[in-house]
Amino acid sequence: MAARLPIIEQVWLDNFDLYSRLPNVALDTSDPVVCLIGANGLGKSTFLNALAYGLTGAIPDLERAFKSADDYTKNNSRPNRIDDYFSGRLGSASQDLATITVELRWDKRLLHVTREFMADHLVTKLTYWDADGVEHDALEGVGEDEGRALYEARICELTGLSTFSQFVFLIHFVCLFDEGRHLLMWDEVALTNALYLAFGADPGRAREADRIRNDMNRESSRARNKRFSARHITEQIDQLRTVFGQDQDFQTKDELAARHEHLTAKLDTAIADVQKLEKSLRDADLRWADLSASLTELQIEYRKEFSSRLGASSPPARHPLVRTTIEDDRCAVCSTQGVADTVQAAISDCQCPLCGSTVSPLQDENAIETLQSLDEEIAKVRANLTTTLRERDKVNVRLATSREAEKAAESELREFEEGNDHRHFTSSVERGAVGEEIRRLDKERAALIDQSKEHYDKRDKHRAALRDYERELGEQYEIAAERFVPRFRELAEEFIGLPIEISLENRGGANEAGFGLEMRMNDQLRMQAESVSESQRFFLDIALRMALTEMITDGPATLMIDTPEGSLDITYEARAGAMFARFVAERNRLVVTANLRSSELVLRLARLQTHDRMKLARMTEWTDLSEVQQAEEKLFTEAYGAIEKALAA
């Protein structure tokens, strides 16, 4: 898919009195790199979140579990969510006045949007310049309350996205790495949505897959809730029977809970086994593909070497006439006696004894050694192929068994839940008023169980429908991986200095859906975020976002990064700066924040740029410094000077 994400050309903040010295900020962001640099507490992170709000009308909250793009946009564009964030950053006098304006560009087309931070959260101005440079006031003749809808419609038109929620998702989850340090690579639900947008056939299909997956999870949740309610009613029935002294012929509550916990754990184990075996099968397929390619290359090399040997002349010493001459010490051509030494000397000097041409007496022997060596290599590869195919067959058998075990475990859990929620007992107690209440509760419980079954059936239908989308995405990814994987590897290895590989992993079980990216670092599998250091996971995630934005957008990509430099040592700071420079070298853009200190990240980035490619925004000039910061202002000046010097070098 090729969306058309905008370039952020300029940002204006008006009456934003968090920046006490400069409440009216005008920042030109048209350079490849714009670095907002300052000390702690000056509002660097706030600027990026304000920019994200200006673009989307929503405040990033990436700690909230992502369910779908529509759900996320709805929750994070709530007025109280926006007010809660900005009320602590704006003075009471400016809360009704503060606005942000962003200029966005698509080739020759421009869009200006002005949005209130608080008050009524309106889009108060919306101006559009078409490809011919003609200005259009989008709000002319309409009320301000329509501004938001008009802006969202214009964004969908210009980006080619199916919904504005997709735009919000891309800005917040892919283009923005904020102070929350949310890791896209290890958030499978959000990552799946990003992969559909990056590699899917079109935005509409991506939206539909997002909706189906969300519906599947919702039906599963509803089914579990109905079961929980049914179990609660079972407890009420048990209590009535206990209070009225009925003899019970069923297990105790603790025994039932223990059994339910055991069956749930059994299902979880079965699901984990399926995932593990699916991973093993993918690894076996990759090994088989690599070995097959190696075998083909070796066979081609063998045929070339064999053909070369057939076409080459034999060494002179092996020619019958020469052999006879040496053995008889008489020329086999003219019968002259005593010529063996002369002929032998010519051969030793690598010359033909008849014509004097230079020859290689070892040519044949070397060719035979080469062919023997290739034979051995081919035999090894064939043996490894046979072993790999056997392993693959074994994994396939185990996978089929594990999938059956998963279905059986789920069925056993359901049967247990249904069986213990439909227990029927008869006694004299149940023939009176208490019995009427028990029967009423039992009907209510049966209805809940039936509703739970309906929700599970709907979940299974959604899961089946989603498999078509997953197959389609898998196919599209295989095509695009030829560009995406090398680009991610290039960026990631620039930072980490180790070989990295990633592959698409489909969560293909009966009870889950979605995709992940399996990452190998230095040929070691790293499945969890905790399997790499903090700094590594941050910058690997940024590298992933860089590669994804290049796949998603048709044209330059823009990232906004609240740089996590505090997690780096000086060596990795320099490497991170080099990674950033490699990203912008491909016409991409960066808006980054950095702490004002002698950061090797910023210095390395500055050395790789020039004044016309990197802009510094000195945030120490935007707001009042604390007493401690004022006392050390000389250090700030020195740090600025070092960066300016690096830019001028």
mmCIF file with all atom_site columns, N, CA and C in Angstrom, residues 542-581:
data_model
loop_
_atom_site.group_PDB
_atom_site.id
_atom_site.type_symbol
_atom_site.label_atom_id
_atom_site.label_alt_id
_atom_site.label_comp_id
_atom_site.label_asym_id
_atom_site.label_entity_id
_atom_site.label_seq_id
_atom_site.pdbx_PDB_ins_code
_atom_site.Cartn_x
_atom_site.Cartn_y
_atom_site.Cartn_z
_atom_site.occupancy
_atom_site.B_iso_or_equiv
_atom_site.pdbx_formal_charge
_atom_site.auth_seq_id
_atom_site.auth_comp_id
_atom_site.auth_asym_id
_atom_site.auth_atom_id
_atom_site.pdbx_PDB_model_num
ATOM 1   N N  . ILE A 1 542 ? 12.778 2.241  16.966 1.00 0.00 ? 542 ILE A N  1
ATOM 2   C CA . ILE A 1 542 ? 12.824 3.422  16.104 1.00 0.00 ? 542 ILE A CA 1
ATOM 3   C C  . ILE A 1 542 ? 13.230 3.014  14.683 1.00 0.00 ? 542 ILE A C  1
ATOM 4   N N  . ALA A 1 543 ? 14.195 2.104  14.565 1.00 0.00 ? 543 ALA A N  1
ATOM 5   C CA . ALA A 1 543 ? 14.597 1.620  13.236 1.00 0.00 ? 543 ALA A CA 1
ATOM 6   C C  . ALA A 1 543 ? 13.426 0.946  12.528 1.00 0.00 ? 543 ALA A C  1
ATOM 7   N N  . LEU A 1 544 ? 12.626 0.178  13.276 1.00 0.00 ? 544 LEU A N  1
ATOM 8   C CA . LEU A 1 544 ? 11.440 -0.456 12.699 1.00 0.00 ? 544 LEU A CA 1
ATOM 9   C C  . LEU A 1 544 ? 10.466 0.596  12.185 1.00 0.00 ? 544 LEU A C  1
ATOM 10  N N  . ARG A 1 545 ? 10.229 1.641  12.971 1.00 0.00 ? 545 ARG A N  1
ATOM 11  C CA . ARG A 1 545 ? 9.307  2.705  12.556 1.00 0.00 ? 545 ARG A CA 1
ATOM 12  C C  . ARG A 1 545 ? 9.827  3.395  11.292 1.00 0.00 ? 545 ARG A C  1
ATOM 13  N N  . MET A 1 546 ? 11.137 3.617  11.248 1.00 0.00 ? 546 MET A N  1
ATOM 14  C CA . MET A 1 546 ? 11.718 4.248  10.060 1.00 0.00 ? 546 MET A CA 1
ATOM 15  C C  . MET A 1 546 ? 11.454 3.408  8.820  1.00 0.00 ? 546 MET A C  1
ATOM 16  N N  . ALA A 1 547 ? 11.723 2.108  8.923  1.00 0.00 ? 547 ALA A N  1
ATOM 17  C CA . ALA A 1 547 ? 11.520 1.223  7.773  1.00 0.00 ? 547 ALA A CA 1
ATOM 18  C C  . ALA A 1 547 ? 10.040 1.129  7.404  1.00 0.00 ? 547 ALA A C  1
ATOM 19  N N  . LEU A 1 548 ? 9.160  1.076  8.416  1.00 0.00 ? 548 LEU A N  1
ATOM 20  C CA . LEU A 1 548 ? 7.724  0.980  8.140  1.00 0.00 ? 548 LEU A CA 1
ATOM 21  C C  . LEU A 1 548 ? 7.192  2.245  7.463  1.00 0.00 ? 548 LEU A C  1
ATOM 22  N N  . THR A 1 549 ? 7.613  3.428  7.939  1.00 0.00 ? 549 THR A N  1
ATOM 23  C CA . THR A 1 549 ? 7.104  4.656  7.326  1.00 0.00 ? 549 THR A CA 1
ATOM 24  C C  . THR A 1 549 ? 7.532  4.750  5.869  1.00 0.00 ? 549 THR A C  1
ATOM 25  N N  . GLU A 1 550 ? 8.732  4.268  5.561  1.00 0.00 ? 550 GLU A N  1
ATOM 26  C CA . GLU A 1 550 ? 9.166  4.286  4.169  1.00 0.00 ? 550 GLU A CA 1
ATOM 27  C C  . GLU A 1 550 ? 8.324  3.345  3.310  1.00 0.00 ? 550 GLU A C  1
ATOM 28  N N  . MET A 1 551 ? 7.842  2.260  3.922  1.00 0.00 ? 551 MET A N  1
ATOM 29  C CA . MET A 1 551 ? 6.976  1.340  3.185  1.00 0.00 ? 551 MET A CA 1
ATOM 30  C C  . MET A 1 551 ? 5.569  1.896  3.038  1.00 0.00 ? 551 MET A C  1
ATOM 31  N N  . ILE A 1 552 ? 5.107  2.616  4.058  1.00 0.00 ? 552 ILE A N  1
ATOM 32  C CA . ILE A 1 552 ? 3.722  3.081  4.087  1.00 0.00 ? 552 ILE A CA 1
ATOM 33  C C  . ILE A 1 552 ? 3.515  4.265  3.154  1.00 0.00 ? 552 ILE A C  1
ATOM 34  N N  . THR A 1 553 ? 4.443  5.227  3.196  1.00 0.00 ? 553 THR A N  1
ATOM 35  C CA . THR A 1 553 ? 4.186  6.490  2.514  1.00 0.00 ? 553 THR A CA 1
ATOM 36  C C  . THR A 1 553 ? 4.810  6.534  1.131  1.00 0.00 ? 553 THR A C  1
ATOM 37  N N  . ASP A 1 554 ? 4.122  7.161  0.234  1.00 0.00 ? 554 ASP A N  1
ATOM 38  C CA . ASP A 1 554 ? 4.602  7.363  -1.129 1.00 0.00 ? 554 ASP A CA 1
ATOM 39  C C  . ASP A 1 554 ? 5.306  8.714  -1.170 1.00 0.00 ? 554 ASP A C  1
ATOM 40  N N  . GLY A 1 555 ? 6.592  8.714  -0.846 1.00 0.00 ? 555 GLY A N  1
ATOM 41  C CA . GLY A 1 555 ? 7.344  9.952  -0.755 1.00 0.00 ? 555 GLY A CA 1
ATOM 42  C C  . GLY A 1 555 ? 8.122  9.988  0.543  1.00 0.00 ? 555 GLY A C  1
ATOM 43  N N  . PRO A 1 556 ? 8.726  11.131 0.886  1.00 0.00 ? 556 PRO A N  1
ATOM 44  C CA . PRO A 1 556 ? 9.516  11.223 2.115  1.00 0.00 ? 556 PRO A CA 1
ATOM 45  C C  . PRO A 1 556 ? 8.678  10.907 3.349  1.00 0.00 ? 556 PRO A C  1
ATOM 46  N N  . ALA A 1 557 ? 9.308  10.244 4.307  1.00 0.00 ? 557 ALA A N  1
ATOM 47  C CA . ALA A 1 557 ? 8.646  9.919  5.573  1.00 0.00 ? 557 ALA A CA 1
ATOM 48  C C  . ALA A 1 557 ? 9.120  10.886 6.649  1.00 0.00 ? 557 ALA A C  1
ATOM 49  N N  . THR A 1 558 ? 8.259  11.153 7.627  1.00 0.00 ? 558 THR A N  1
ATOM 50  C CA . THR A 1 558 ? 8.597  12.060 8.728  1.00 0.00 ? 558 THR A CA 1
ATOM 51  C C  . THR A 1 558 ? 8.404  11.344 10.044 1.00 0.00 ? 558 THR A C  1
ATOM 52  N N  . LEU A 1 559 ? 9.428  11.389 10.900 1.00 0.00 ? 559 LEU A N  1
ATOM 53  C CA . LEU A 1 559 ? 9.328  10.831 12.245 1.00 0.00 ? 559 LEU A CA 1
ATOM 54  C C  . LEU A 1 559 ? 9.525  11.927 13.276 1.00 0.00 ? 559 LEU A C  1
ATOM 55  N N  . MET A 1 560 ? 8.789  11.820 14.378 1.00 0.00 ? 560 MET A N  1
ATOM 56  C CA . MET A 1 560 ? 8.928  12.731 15.521 1.00 0.00 ? 560 MET A CA 1
ATOM 57  C C  . MET A 1 560 ? 9.420  11.896 16.695 1.00 0.00 ? 560 MET A C  1
ATOM 58  N N  . ILE A 1 561 ? 10.606 12.215 17.192 1.00 0.00 ? 561 ILE A N  1
ATOM 59  C CA . ILE A 1 561 ? 11.251 11.340 18.173 1.00 0.00 ? 561 ILE A CA 1
ATOM 60  C C  . ILE A 1 561 ? 11.668 12.114 19.407 1.00 0.00 ? 561 ILE A C  1
ATOM 61  N N  . ASP A 1 562 ? 11.129 11.702 20.550 1.00 0.00 ? 562 ASP A N  1
ATOM 62  C CA . ASP A 1 562 ? 11.612 12.192 21.839 1.00 0.00 ? 562 ASP A CA 1
ATOM 63  C C  . ASP A 1 562 ? 12.798 11.290 22.201 1.00 0.00 ? 562 ASP A C  1
ATOM 64  N N  . THR A 1 563 ? 13.988 11.725 21.860 1.00 0.00 ? 563 THR A N  1
ATOM 65  C CA . THR A 1 563 ? 15.163 10.852 21.851 1.00 0.00 ? 563 THR A CA 1
ATOM 66  C C  . THR A 1 563 ? 15.453 10.261 23.224 1.00 0.00 ? 563 THR A C  1
ATOM 67  N N  . PRO A 1 564 ? 15.503 8.930  23.320 1.00 0.00 ? 564 PRO A N  1
ATOM 68  C CA . PRO A 1 564 ? 15.786 8.275  24.605 1.00 0.00 ? 564 PRO A CA 1
ATOM 69  C C  . PRO A 1 564 ? 17.283 8.153  24.862 1.00 0.00 ? 564 PRO A C  1
ATOM 70  N N  . GLU A 1 565 ? 18.003 9.281  24.766 1.00 0.00 ? 565 GLU A N  1
ATOM 71  C CA . GLU A 1 565 ? 19.459 9.236  24.839 1.00 0.00 ? 565 GLU A CA 1
ATOM 72  C C  . GLU A 1 565 ? 19.971 8.904  26.227 1.00 0.00 ? 565 GLU A C  1
ATOM 73  N N  . GLY A 1 566 ? 19.147 9.108  27.265 1.00 0.00 ? 566 GLY A N  1
ATOM 74  C CA . GLY A 1 566 ? 19.598 8.824  28.623 1.00 0.00 ? 566 GLY A CA 1
ATOM 75  C C  . GLY A 1 566 ? 19.917 7.366  28.850 1.00 0.00 ? 566 GLY A C  1
ATOM 76  N N  . SER A 1 567 ? 19.398 6.487  27.980 1.00 0.00 ? 567 SER A N  1
ATOM 77  C CA . SER A 1 567 ? 19.646 5.051  28.142 1.00 0.00 ? 567 SER A CA 1
ATOM 78  C C  . SER A 1 567 ? 20.930 4.601  27.456 1.00 0.00 ? 567 SER A C  1
ATOM 79  N N  . LEU A 1 568 ? 21.645 5.526  26.784 1.00 0.00 ? 568 LEU A N  1
ATOM 80  C CA . LEU A 1 568 ? 22.784 5.149  25.971 1.00 0.00 ? 568 LEU A CA 1
ATOM 81  C C  . LEU A 1 568 ? 24.108 5.499  26.638 1.00 0.00 ? 568 LEU A C  1
ATOM 82  N N  . ASP A 1 569 ? 25.120 4.681  26.340 1.00 0.00 ? 569 ASP A N  1
ATOM 83  C CA . ASP A 1 569 ? 26.468 5.117  26.680 1.00 0.00 ? 569 ASP A CA 1
ATOM 84  C C  . ASP A 1 569 ? 27.007 5.898  25.488 1.00 0.00 ? 569 ASP A C  1
ATOM 85  N N  . ILE A 1 570 ? 28.193 6.490  25.642 1.00 0.00 ? 570 ILE A N  1
ATOM 86  C CA . ILE A 1 570 ? 28.698 7.427  24.640 1.00 0.00 ? 570 ILE A CA 1
ATOM 87  C C  . ILE A 1 570 ? 28.906 6.768  23.280 1.00 0.00 ? 570 ILE A C  1
ATOM 88  N N  . THR A 1 571 ? 29.277 5.469  23.291 1.00 0.00 ? 571 THR A N  1
ATOM 89  C CA . THR A 1 571 ? 29.501 4.762  22.021 1.00 0.00 ? 571 THR A CA 1
ATOM 90  C C  . THR A 1 571 ? 28.199 4.624  21.240 1.00 0.00 ? 571 THR A C  1
ATOM 91  N N  . TYR A 1 572 ? 27.144 4.186  21.917 1.00 0.00 ? 572 TYR A N  1
ATOM 92  C CA . TYR A 1 572 ? 25.867 3.983  21.236 1.00 0.00 ? 572 TYR A CA 1
ATOM 93  C C  . TYR A 1 572 ? 25.194 5.305  20.885 1.00 0.00 ? 572 TYR A C  1
ATOM 94  N N  . GLU A 1 573 ? 25.489 6.393  21.635 1.00 0.00 ? 573 GLU A N  1
ATOM 95  C CA . GLU A 1 573 ? 24.969 7.701  21.247 1.00 0.00 ? 573 GLU A CA 1
ATOM 96  C C  . GLU A 1 573 ? 25.437 8.060  19.841 1.00 0.00 ? 573 GLU A C  1
ATOM 97  N N  . ALA A 1 574 ? 26.726 7.849  19.599 1.00 0.00 ? 574 ALA A N  1
ATOM 98  C CA . ALA A 1 574 ? 27.273 8.156  18.276 1.00 0.00 ? 574 ALA A CA 1
ATOM 99  C C  . ALA A 1 574 ? 26.630 7.286  17.198 1.00 0.00 ? 574 ALA A C  1
ATOM 100 N N  . ARG A 1 575 ? 26.430 6.008  17.489 1.00 0.00 ? 575 ARG A N  1
ATOM 101 C CA . ARG A 1 575 ? 25.841 5.096  16.509 1.00 0.00 ? 575 ARG A CA 1
ATOM 102 C C  . ARG A 1 575 ? 24.386 5.470  16.238 1.00 0.00 ? 575 ARG A C  1
ATOM 103 N N  . ALA A 1 576 ? 23.657 5.905  17.286 1.00 0.00 ? 576 ALA A N  1
ATOM 104 C CA . ALA A 1 576 ? 22.266 6.333  17.090 1.00 0.00 ? 576 ALA A CA 1
ATOM 105 C C  . ALA A 1 576 ? 22.213 7.559  16.187 1.00 0.00 ? 576 ALA A C  1
ATOM 106 N N  . GLY A 1 577 ? 23.146 8.498  16.380 1.00 0.00 ? 577 GLY A N  1
ATOM 107 C CA . GLY A 1 577 ? 23.206 9.662  15.503 1.00 0.00 ? 577 GLY A CA 1
ATOM 108 C C  . GLY A 1 577 ? 23.460 9.271  14.062 1.00 0.00 ? 577 GLY A C  1
ATOM 109 N N  . ALA A 1 578 ? 24.326 8.276  13.864 1.00 0.00 ? 578 ALA A N  1
ATOM 110 C CA . ALA A 1 578 ? 24.601 7.791  12.507 1.00 0.00 ? 578 ALA A CA 1
ATOM 111 C C  . ALA A 1 578 ? 23.362 7.133  11.899 1.00 0.00 ? 578 ALA A C  1
ATOM 112 N N  . MET A 1 579 ? 22.585 6.412  12.722 1.00 0.00 ? 579 MET A N  1
ATOM 113 C CA . MET A 1 579 ? 21.354 5.788  12.226 1.00 0.00 ? 579 MET A CA 1
ATOM 114 C C  . MET A 1 579 ? 20.360 6.869  11.787 1.00 0.00 ? 579 MET A C  1
ATOM 115 N N  . PHE A 1 580 ? 20.224 7.926  12.588 1.00 0.00 ? 580 PHE A N  1
ATOM 116 C CA . PHE A 1 580 ? 19.328 9.027  12.221 1.00 0.00 ? 580 PHE A CA 1
ATOM 117 C C  . PHE A 1 580 ? 19.773 9.648  10.895 1.00 0.00 ? 580 PHE A C  1
ATOM 118 N N  . ALA A 1 581 ? 21.079 9.842  10.747 1.00 0.00 ? 581 ALA A N  1
ATOM 119 C CA . ALA A 1 581 ? 21.596 10.450 9.521  1.00 0.00 ? 581 ALA A CA 1
ATOM 120 C C  . ALA A 1 581 ? 21.317 9.560  8.310  1.00 0.00 ? 581 ALA A C  1
#
